PDB file of C-alpha atoms in Angstrom:
ATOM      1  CA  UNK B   1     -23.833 -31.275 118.688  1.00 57.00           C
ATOM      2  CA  UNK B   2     -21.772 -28.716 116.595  1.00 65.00           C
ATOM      3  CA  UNK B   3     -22.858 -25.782 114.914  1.00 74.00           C
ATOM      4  CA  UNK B   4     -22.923 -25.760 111.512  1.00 80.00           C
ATOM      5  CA  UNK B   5     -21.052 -23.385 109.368  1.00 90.00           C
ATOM      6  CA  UNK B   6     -23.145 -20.788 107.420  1.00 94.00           C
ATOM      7  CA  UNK B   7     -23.197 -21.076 103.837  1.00 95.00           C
ATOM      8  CA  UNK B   8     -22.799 -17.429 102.114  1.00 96.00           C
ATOM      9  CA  UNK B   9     -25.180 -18.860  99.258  1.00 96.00           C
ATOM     10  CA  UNK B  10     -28.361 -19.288 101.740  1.00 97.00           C
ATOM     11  CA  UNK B  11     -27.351 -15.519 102.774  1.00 96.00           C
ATOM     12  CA  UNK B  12     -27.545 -14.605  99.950  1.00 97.00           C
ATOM     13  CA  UNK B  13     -30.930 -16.399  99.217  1.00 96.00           C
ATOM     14  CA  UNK B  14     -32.236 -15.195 102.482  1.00 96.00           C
ATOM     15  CA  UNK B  15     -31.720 -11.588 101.500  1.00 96.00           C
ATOM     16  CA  UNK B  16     -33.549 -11.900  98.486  1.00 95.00           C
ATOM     17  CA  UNK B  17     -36.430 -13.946 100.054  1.00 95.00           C
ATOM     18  CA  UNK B  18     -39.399 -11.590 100.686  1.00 92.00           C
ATOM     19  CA  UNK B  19     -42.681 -13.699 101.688  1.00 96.00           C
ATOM     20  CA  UNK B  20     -41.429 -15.898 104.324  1.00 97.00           C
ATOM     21  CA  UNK B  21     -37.810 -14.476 105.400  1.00 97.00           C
ATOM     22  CA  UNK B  22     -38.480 -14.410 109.291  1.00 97.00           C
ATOM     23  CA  UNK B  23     -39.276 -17.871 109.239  1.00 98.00           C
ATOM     24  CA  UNK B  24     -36.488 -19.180 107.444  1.00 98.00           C
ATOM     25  CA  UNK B  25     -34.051 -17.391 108.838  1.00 97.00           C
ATOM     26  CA  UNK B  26     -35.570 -19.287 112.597  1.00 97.00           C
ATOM     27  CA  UNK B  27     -35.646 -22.732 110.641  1.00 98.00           C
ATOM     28  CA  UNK B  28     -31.961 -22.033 109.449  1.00 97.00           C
ATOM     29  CA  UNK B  29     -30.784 -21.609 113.070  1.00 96.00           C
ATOM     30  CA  UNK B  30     -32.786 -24.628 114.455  1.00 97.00           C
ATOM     31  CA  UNK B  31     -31.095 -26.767 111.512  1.00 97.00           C
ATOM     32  CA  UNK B  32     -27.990 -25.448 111.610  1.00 96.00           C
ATOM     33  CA  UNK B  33     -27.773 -26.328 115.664  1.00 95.00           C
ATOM     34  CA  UNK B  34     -28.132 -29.427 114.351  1.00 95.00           C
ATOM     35  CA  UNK B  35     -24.573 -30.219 112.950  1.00 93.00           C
ATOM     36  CA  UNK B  36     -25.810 -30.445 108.705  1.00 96.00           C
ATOM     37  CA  UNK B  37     -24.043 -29.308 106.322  1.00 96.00           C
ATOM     38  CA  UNK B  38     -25.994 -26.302 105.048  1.00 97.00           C
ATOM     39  CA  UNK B  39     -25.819 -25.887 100.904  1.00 96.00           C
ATOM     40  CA  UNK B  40     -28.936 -24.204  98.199  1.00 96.00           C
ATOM     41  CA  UNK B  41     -29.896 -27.220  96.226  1.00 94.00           C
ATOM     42  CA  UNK B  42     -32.875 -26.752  93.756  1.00 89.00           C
ATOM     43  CA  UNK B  43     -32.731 -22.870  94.488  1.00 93.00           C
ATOM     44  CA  UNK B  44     -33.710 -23.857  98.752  1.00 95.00           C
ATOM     45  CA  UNK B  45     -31.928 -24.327 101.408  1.00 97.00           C
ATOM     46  CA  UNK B  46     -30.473 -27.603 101.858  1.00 97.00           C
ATOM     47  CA  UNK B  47     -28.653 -29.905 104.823  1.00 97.00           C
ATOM     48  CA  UNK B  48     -26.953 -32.814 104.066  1.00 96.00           C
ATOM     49  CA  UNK B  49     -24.732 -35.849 106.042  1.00 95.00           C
ATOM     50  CA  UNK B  50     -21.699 -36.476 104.281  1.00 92.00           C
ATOM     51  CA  UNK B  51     -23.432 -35.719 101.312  1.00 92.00           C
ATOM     52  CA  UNK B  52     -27.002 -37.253 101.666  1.00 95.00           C
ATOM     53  CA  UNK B  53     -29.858 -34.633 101.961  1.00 96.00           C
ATOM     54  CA  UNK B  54     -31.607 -34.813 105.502  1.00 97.00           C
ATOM     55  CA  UNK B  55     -34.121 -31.599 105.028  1.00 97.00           C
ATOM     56  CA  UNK B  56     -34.269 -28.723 103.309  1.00 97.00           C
ATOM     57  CA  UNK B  57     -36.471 -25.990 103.425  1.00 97.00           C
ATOM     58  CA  UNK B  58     -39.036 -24.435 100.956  1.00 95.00           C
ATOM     59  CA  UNK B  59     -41.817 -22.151 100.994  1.00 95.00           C
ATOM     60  CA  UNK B  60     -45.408 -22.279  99.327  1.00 93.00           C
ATOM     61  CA  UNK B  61     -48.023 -19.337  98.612  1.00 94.00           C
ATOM     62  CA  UNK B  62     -49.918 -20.742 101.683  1.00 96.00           C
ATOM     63  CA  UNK B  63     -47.087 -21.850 103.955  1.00 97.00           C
ATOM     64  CA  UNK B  64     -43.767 -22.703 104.567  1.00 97.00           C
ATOM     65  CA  UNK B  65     -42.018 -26.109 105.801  1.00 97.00           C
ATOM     66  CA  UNK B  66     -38.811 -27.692 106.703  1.00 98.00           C
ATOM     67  CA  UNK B  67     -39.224 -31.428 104.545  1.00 97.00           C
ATOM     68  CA  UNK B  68     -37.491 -34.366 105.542  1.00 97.00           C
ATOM     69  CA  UNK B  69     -36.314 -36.560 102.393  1.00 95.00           C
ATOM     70  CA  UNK B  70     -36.605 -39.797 104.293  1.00 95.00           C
ATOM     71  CA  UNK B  71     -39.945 -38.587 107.026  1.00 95.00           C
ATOM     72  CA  UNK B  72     -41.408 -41.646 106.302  1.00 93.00           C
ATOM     73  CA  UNK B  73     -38.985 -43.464 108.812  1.00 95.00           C
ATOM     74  CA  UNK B  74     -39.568 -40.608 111.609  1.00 96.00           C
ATOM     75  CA  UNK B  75     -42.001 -41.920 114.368  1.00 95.00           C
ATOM     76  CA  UNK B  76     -43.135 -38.647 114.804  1.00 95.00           C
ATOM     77  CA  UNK B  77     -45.106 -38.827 118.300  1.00 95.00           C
ATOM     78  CA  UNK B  78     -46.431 -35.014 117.754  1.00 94.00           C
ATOM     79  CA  UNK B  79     -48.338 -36.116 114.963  1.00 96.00           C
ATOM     80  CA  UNK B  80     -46.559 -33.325 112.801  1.00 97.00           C
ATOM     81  CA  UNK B  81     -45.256 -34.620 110.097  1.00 97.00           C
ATOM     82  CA  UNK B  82     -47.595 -34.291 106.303  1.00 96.00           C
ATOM     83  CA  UNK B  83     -47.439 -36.268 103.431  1.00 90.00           C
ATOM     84  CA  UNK B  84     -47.743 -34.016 100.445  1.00 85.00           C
ATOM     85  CA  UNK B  85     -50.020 -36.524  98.590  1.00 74.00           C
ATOM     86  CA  UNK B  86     -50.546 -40.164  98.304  1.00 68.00           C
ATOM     87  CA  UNK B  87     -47.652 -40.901  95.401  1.00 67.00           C
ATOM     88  CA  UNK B  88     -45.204 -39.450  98.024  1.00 78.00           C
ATOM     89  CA  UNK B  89     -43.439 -42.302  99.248  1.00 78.00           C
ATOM     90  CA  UNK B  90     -40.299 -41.037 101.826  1.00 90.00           C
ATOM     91  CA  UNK B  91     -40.518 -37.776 102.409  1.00 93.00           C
ATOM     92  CA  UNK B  92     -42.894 -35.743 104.808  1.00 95.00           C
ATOM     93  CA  UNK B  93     -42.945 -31.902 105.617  1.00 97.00           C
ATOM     94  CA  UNK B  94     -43.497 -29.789 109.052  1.00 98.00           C
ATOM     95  CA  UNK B  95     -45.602 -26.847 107.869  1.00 97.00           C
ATOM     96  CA  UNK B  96     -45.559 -23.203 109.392  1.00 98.00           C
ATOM     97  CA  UNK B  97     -47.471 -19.916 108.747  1.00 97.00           C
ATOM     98  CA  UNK B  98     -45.914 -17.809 110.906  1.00 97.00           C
ATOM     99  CA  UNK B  99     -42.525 -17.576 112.697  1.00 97.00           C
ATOM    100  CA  UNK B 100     -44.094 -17.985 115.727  1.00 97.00           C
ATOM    101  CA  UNK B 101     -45.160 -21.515 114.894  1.00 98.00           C
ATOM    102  CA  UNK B 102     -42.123 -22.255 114.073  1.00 98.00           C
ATOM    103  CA  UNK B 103     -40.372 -21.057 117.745  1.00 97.00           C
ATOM    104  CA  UNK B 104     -42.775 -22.999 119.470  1.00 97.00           C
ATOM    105  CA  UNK B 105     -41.762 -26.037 117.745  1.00 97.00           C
ATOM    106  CA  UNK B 106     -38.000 -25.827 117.827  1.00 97.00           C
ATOM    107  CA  UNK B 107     -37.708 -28.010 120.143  1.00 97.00           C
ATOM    108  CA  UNK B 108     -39.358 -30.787 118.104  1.00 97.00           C
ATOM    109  CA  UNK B 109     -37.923 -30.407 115.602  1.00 98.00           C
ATOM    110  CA  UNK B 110     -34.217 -30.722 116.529  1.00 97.00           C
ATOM    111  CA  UNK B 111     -35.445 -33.982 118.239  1.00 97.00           C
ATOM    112  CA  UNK B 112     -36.873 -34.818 114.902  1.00 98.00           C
ATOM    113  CA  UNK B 113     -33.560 -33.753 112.901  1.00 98.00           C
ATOM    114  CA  UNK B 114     -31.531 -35.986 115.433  1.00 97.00           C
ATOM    115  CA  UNK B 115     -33.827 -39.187 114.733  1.00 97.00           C
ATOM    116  CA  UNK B 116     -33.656 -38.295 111.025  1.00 97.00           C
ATOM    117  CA  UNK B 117     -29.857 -38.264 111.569  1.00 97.00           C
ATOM    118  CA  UNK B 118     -29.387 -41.545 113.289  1.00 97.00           C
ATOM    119  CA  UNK B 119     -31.530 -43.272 110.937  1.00 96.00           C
ATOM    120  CA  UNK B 120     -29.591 -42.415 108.114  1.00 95.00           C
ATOM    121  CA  UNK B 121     -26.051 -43.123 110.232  1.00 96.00           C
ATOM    122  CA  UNK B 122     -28.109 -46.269 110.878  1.00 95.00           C
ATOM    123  CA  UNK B 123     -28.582 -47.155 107.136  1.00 93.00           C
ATOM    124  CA  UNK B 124     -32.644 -47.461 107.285  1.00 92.00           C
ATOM    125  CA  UNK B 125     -34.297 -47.107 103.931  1.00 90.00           C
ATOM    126  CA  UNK B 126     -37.730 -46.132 103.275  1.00 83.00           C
ATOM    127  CA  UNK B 127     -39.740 -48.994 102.089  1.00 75.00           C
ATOM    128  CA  UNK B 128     -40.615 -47.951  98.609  1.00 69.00           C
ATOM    129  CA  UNK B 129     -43.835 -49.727  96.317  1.00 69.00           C
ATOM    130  CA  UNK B 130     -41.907 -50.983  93.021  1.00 70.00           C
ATOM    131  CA  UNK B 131     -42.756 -49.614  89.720  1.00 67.00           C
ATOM    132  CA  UNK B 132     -44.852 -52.588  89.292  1.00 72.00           C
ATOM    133  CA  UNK B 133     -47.285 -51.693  91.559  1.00 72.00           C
ATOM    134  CA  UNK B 134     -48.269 -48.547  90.190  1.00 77.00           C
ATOM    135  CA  UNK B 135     -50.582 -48.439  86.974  1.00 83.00           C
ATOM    136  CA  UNK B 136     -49.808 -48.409  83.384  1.00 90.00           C
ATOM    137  CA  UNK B 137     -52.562 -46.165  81.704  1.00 92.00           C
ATOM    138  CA  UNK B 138     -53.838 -48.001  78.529  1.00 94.00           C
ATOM    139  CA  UNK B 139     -52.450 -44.748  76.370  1.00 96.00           C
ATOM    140  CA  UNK B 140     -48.869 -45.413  77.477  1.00 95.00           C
ATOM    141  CA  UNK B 141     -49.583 -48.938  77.264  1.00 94.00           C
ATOM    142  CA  UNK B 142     -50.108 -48.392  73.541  1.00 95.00           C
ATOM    143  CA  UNK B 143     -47.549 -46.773  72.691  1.00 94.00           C
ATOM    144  CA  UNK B 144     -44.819 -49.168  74.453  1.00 95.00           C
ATOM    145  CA  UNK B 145     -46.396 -51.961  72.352  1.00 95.00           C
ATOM    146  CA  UNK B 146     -45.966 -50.256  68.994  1.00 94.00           C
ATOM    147  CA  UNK B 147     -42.723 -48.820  69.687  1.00 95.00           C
ATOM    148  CA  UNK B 148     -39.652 -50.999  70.926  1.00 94.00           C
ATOM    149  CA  UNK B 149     -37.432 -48.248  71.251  1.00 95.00           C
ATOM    150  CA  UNK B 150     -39.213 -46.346  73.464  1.00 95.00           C
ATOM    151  CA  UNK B 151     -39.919 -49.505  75.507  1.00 94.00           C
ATOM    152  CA  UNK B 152     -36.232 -50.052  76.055  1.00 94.00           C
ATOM    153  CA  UNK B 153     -35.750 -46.414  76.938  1.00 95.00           C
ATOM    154  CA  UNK B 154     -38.781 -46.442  79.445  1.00 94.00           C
ATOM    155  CA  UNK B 155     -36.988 -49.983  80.883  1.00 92.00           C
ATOM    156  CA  UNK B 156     -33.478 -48.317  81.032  1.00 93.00           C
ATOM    157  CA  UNK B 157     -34.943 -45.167  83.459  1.00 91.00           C
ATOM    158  CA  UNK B 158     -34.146 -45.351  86.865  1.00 88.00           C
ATOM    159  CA  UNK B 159     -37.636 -47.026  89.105  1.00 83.00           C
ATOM    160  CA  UNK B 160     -38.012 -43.367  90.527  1.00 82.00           C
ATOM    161  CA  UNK B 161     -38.253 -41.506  87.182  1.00 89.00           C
ATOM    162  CA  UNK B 162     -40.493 -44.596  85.839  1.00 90.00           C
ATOM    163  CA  UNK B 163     -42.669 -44.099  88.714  1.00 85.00           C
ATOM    164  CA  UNK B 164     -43.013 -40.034  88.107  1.00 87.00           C
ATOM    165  CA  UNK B 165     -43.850 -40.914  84.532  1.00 92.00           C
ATOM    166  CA  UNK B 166     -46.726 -42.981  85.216  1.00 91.00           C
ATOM    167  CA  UNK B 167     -47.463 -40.598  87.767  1.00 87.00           C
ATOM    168  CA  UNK B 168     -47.805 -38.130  85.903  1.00 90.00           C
ATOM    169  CA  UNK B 169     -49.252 -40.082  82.557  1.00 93.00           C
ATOM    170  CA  UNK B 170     -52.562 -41.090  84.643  1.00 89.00           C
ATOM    171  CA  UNK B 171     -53.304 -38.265  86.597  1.00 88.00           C
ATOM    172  CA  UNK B 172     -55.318 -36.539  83.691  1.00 92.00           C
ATOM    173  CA  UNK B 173     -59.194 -37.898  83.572  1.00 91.00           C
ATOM    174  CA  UNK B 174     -59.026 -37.523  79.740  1.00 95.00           C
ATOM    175  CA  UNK B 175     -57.660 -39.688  77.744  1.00 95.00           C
ATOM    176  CA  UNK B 176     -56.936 -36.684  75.524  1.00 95.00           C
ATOM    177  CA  UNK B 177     -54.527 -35.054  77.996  1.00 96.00           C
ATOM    178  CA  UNK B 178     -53.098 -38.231  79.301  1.00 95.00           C
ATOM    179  CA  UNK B 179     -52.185 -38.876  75.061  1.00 95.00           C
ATOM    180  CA  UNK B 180     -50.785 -35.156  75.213  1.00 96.00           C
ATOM    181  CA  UNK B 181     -48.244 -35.498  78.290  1.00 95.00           C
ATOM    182  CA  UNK B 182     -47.145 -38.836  76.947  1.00 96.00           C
ATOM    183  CA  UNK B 183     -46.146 -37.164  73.542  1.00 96.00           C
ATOM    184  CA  UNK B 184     -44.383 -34.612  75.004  1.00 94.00           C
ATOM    185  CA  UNK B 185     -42.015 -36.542  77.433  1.00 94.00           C
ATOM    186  CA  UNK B 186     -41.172 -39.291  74.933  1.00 95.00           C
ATOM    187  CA  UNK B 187     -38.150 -37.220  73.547  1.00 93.00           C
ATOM    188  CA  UNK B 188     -37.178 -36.780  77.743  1.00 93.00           C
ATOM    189  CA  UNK B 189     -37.759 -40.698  77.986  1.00 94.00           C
ATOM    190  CA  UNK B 190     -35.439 -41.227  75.138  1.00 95.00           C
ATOM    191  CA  UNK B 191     -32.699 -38.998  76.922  1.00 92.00           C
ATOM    192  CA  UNK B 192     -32.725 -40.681  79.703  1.00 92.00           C
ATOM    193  CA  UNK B 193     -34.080 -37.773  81.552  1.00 90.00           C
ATOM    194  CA  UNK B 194     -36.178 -37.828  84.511  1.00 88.00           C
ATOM    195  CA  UNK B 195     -39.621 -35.575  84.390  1.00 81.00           C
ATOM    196  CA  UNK B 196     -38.968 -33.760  87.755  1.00 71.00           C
ATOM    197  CA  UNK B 197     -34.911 -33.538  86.479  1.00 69.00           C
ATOM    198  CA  UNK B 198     -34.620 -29.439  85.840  1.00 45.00           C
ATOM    199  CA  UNK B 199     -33.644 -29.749  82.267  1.00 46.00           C
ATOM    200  CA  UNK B 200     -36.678 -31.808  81.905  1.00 45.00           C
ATOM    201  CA  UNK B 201     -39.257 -29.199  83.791  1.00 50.00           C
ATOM    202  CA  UNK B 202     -37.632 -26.483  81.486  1.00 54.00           C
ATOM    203  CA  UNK B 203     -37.628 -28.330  78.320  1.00 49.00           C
ATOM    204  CA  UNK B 204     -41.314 -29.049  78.702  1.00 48.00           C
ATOM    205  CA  UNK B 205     -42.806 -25.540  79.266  1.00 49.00           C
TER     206      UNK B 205
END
């Protein structure tokens, strides 16, 4: 397998990295080993095939990880691979605390890499629950009744940014909250944007 080229903007981002440099400098070789195309997506280091992401890597306050976008399709016989939380559907992260984690596993995880490779050559898609299946809280529900618009805007969204929505709408316990988030994305809706877009994070701070 060929050696990726270096990408002078994950150079540059590993210079200014301070909490976990050593170990993403080790997972940037392991990838890179690996034949990806390395870019900085999202402000992290990113490696894509012929333009679709494979992993990327991020760090935490707690740890570190390499995530696979489509883990769910690994068969992962080390028992490794960590679903973030229950509404993550494809993708699955290897965590690491130290760099010497992270050695010991290299192995691994080029094996993993190469699967994750030849499942995307392969065409396999993760197996994703339809927007139908996930709740509608009652405040939301409300407010698509009264308003038609908004309706047709939340209809016109992409399934993925529908999902995040309603995601996001009924994780509050208070109805209070849930009435507050809803109010505040409704403009975002009615751009067409999604809630985890960038423009959208900024615009709602």
């Amino acid at each position: 397998m060929t050696k990726s080229q270096k990408n002078p903007a994950v150079d540059k981002f590993l210079t200014e990295e301070e909490t976990w440099r050593e170990e993403f400098t080790k997972l940037r070789s392991i990838i890179l080993d690996c034949g990806l195309t390395e870019e900085l997506k999202w402000g992290k280091p990113c490696y894509s095939l012929q333009g679709t992401n494979i992993v990327l890597i991020h760090g935490f306050k707690e740890y570190c990880a390499i995530l696979f976008t489509k883990g769910a399709l690994l068969k992962d016989p080390r028992g490794i691979l960590i679903q973030q939380t229950e509404n993550v559907q494809a993708a699955r992260q290897v965590r690491f605390t130290n760099a010497g984690q992270v050695v010991k596993l290299a192995g691994t995880l080029k094996a993993y890499i190469k699967e994750a490779i030849e499942a995307e050559k392969a065409g396999l898609k993760v197996a994703y629950k339809k927007t139908s299946d996930f709740p509608v809280p009652e405040e939301f529900k409300n407010k698509l009744a009264k308003d038609s618009a908004l309706k047709t805007a939340f209809e016109a969204l992409t399934p993925g940014r529908q999902r995040g929505y309603l995601l996001y709408f009924a994780a509050p316990k208070q109805s209070q909250t849930r009435e507050s988030r809803i109010e505040k994305c409704i403009p975002l809706i009615f751009d067409g944007i999604g809630l985890h877009d960038e423009y959208a994070m900024n615009k709602k701070k």
